[in-house]
Coordinates of C-alpha atoms in Angstrom, one line a residue:
M1 CA 88.6 38.9 -235.9
Q2 CA 86.2 36.0 -236.6
N3 CA 86.4 34.4 -240.0
K4 CA 83.1 34.4 -242.0
F5 CA 82.6 31.8 -244.7
L6 CA 80.1 32.4 -247.5
L7 CA 79.4 28.7 -248.5
L8 CA 81.4 26.7 -245.9
S9 CA 79.7 25.7 -242.6
E10 CA 81.7 25.1 -239.6
R11 CA 81.0 21.4 -239.9
N12 CA 82.2 21.3 -243.5
R13 CA 85.3 23.1 -242.5
K14 CA 86.0 20.5 -239.8
D15 CA 85.4 17.7 -242.1
I16 CA 87.7 19.2 -244.7
L17 CA 90.5 19.7 -242.2
D18 CA 90.1 16.3 -240.7
C19 CA 90.7 14.7 -244.3
M20 CA 93.7 17.1 -245.0
P21 CA 96.9 15.1 -245.3
H22 CA 99.6 15.8 -242.6
E23 CA 102.4 18.2 -243.8
G24 CA 104.8 15.4 -244.1
D25 CA 102.5 13.5 -246.4
I26 CA 101.8 16.6 -248.4
S27 CA 105.5 17.1 -248.8
K28 CA 105.8 13.3 -249.9
L29 CA 103.2 13.8 -252.6
A30 CA 104.6 17.0 -253.9
D31 CA 108.0 15.3 -254.3
Y32 CA 106.3 12.2 -255.9
F33 CA 104.4 14.2 -258.6
Q34 CA 107.5 16.3 -259.2
N35 CA 108.7 13.2 -260.8
F36 CA 106.2 13.6 -263.5
S37 CA 107.3 17.3 -264.3
D38 CA 110.1 16.4 -266.5
S39 CA 109.5 15.1 -270.1
T40 CA 112.7 12.9 -270.1
R41 CA 111.6 11.2 -266.9
I42 CA 108.0 10.7 -268.5
K43 CA 109.6 9.1 -271.5
I44 CA 111.7 6.8 -269.3
L45 CA 108.7 5.8 -267.2
T46 CA 106.7 5.1 -270.3
C47 CA 109.3 2.7 -271.6
L48 CA 109.6 1.0 -268.3
S49 CA 105.9 0.6 -268.2
M50 CA 106.1 -1.5 -271.3
M51 CA 109.2 -3.5 -270.2
N52 CA 112.3 -3.6 -268.0
M53 CA 115.3 -1.9 -269.7
C54 CA 118.9 -1.0 -269.3
V55 CA 120.4 2.6 -269.6
N56 CA 121.8 1.7 -273.1
D57 CA 118.4 0.5 -274.4
L58 CA 116.6 3.5 -272.9
S59 CA 119.4 5.8 -274.5
T60 CA 119.0 4.2 -277.9
I61 CA 115.1 4.2 -278.1
L62 CA 114.8 7.7 -276.7
G63 CA 117.8 9.1 -278.5
I64 CA 119.0 10.7 -275.3
N65 CA 122.5 10.3 -274.0
Q66 CA 123.3 7.8 -271.4
T67 CA 124.5 10.3 -268.7
T68 CA 121.2 12.1 -268.9
I69 CA 119.2 9.0 -268.8
S70 CA 121.4 7.7 -265.7
H71 CA 120.8 11.1 -264.0
Q72 CA 117.0 10.9 -264.4
L73 CA 117.0 7.1 -263.3
K74 CA 118.9 8.1 -260.1
Q75 CA 116.1 10.8 -259.4
L76 CA 113.5 8.4 -260.0
K77 CA 115.3 5.6 -257.9
D78 CA 115.7 8.1 -255.0
Q79 CA 112.0 8.4 -255.0
N80 CA 111.4 4.7 -255.1
I81 CA 109.6 4.9 -258.4
V82 CA 112.2 2.5 -260.2
A83 CA 114.7 0.0 -259.1
Y84 CA 117.3 -2.2 -260.7
K85 CA 118.4 -5.8 -260.8
R86 CA 121.9 -6.9 -262.0
E87 CA 121.9 -9.3 -264.9
G88 CA 125.7 -9.9 -265.3
K89 CA 127.3 -6.6 -265.9
I90 CA 124.1 -4.9 -266.9
L91 CA 121.8 -3.1 -264.6
V92 CA 118.1 -3.6 -265.7
Y93 CA 115.6 -1.0 -264.4
Y94 CA 111.9 -1.7 -263.7
L95 CA 109.0 0.2 -262.2
T96 CA 108.5 -0.6 -258.5
N97 CA 104.7 -0.1 -258.9
N98 CA 102.8 -1.0 -262.1
N99 CA 100.2 1.5 -261.3
V100 CA 102.6 4.3 -262.7
G101 CA 101.8 3.5 -266.2
D102 CA 98.1 3.5 -265.4
M103 CA 98.2 6.8 -263.5
M104 CA 100.0 8.5 -266.6
M105 CA 97.3 7.0 -268.9
Y106 CA 94.5 8.4 -266.5
A107 CA 96.1 11.9 -266.4
I108 CA 96.4 11.9 -270.4
N109 CA 92.7 10.9 -270.5
A110 CA 91.6 13.6 -267.9
F111 CA 92.2 16.4 -270.4

């Protein structure tokens, strides 16, 4: 059975399919954007877009227990969105890419 398109030409179809990300890249994109589906992670990312912070400071400013903050930071770290540096006994977290804050603001302004 032949596919018949109403608006799409065969050339358009080919162009679209040529630009389609590979399955591995699609999976990476889905995993990356899943990080923005949790309100606690968005709050953490917002704080870290303003300044580098430790778990205690994030917990205090957000009013969320340290265990929850640490769990969410681990997920963000596993996706390479945040990293940390040790300052004495304290781990200071920071964004690995400064565009994260810009991307969140773009999304807010989009609707």
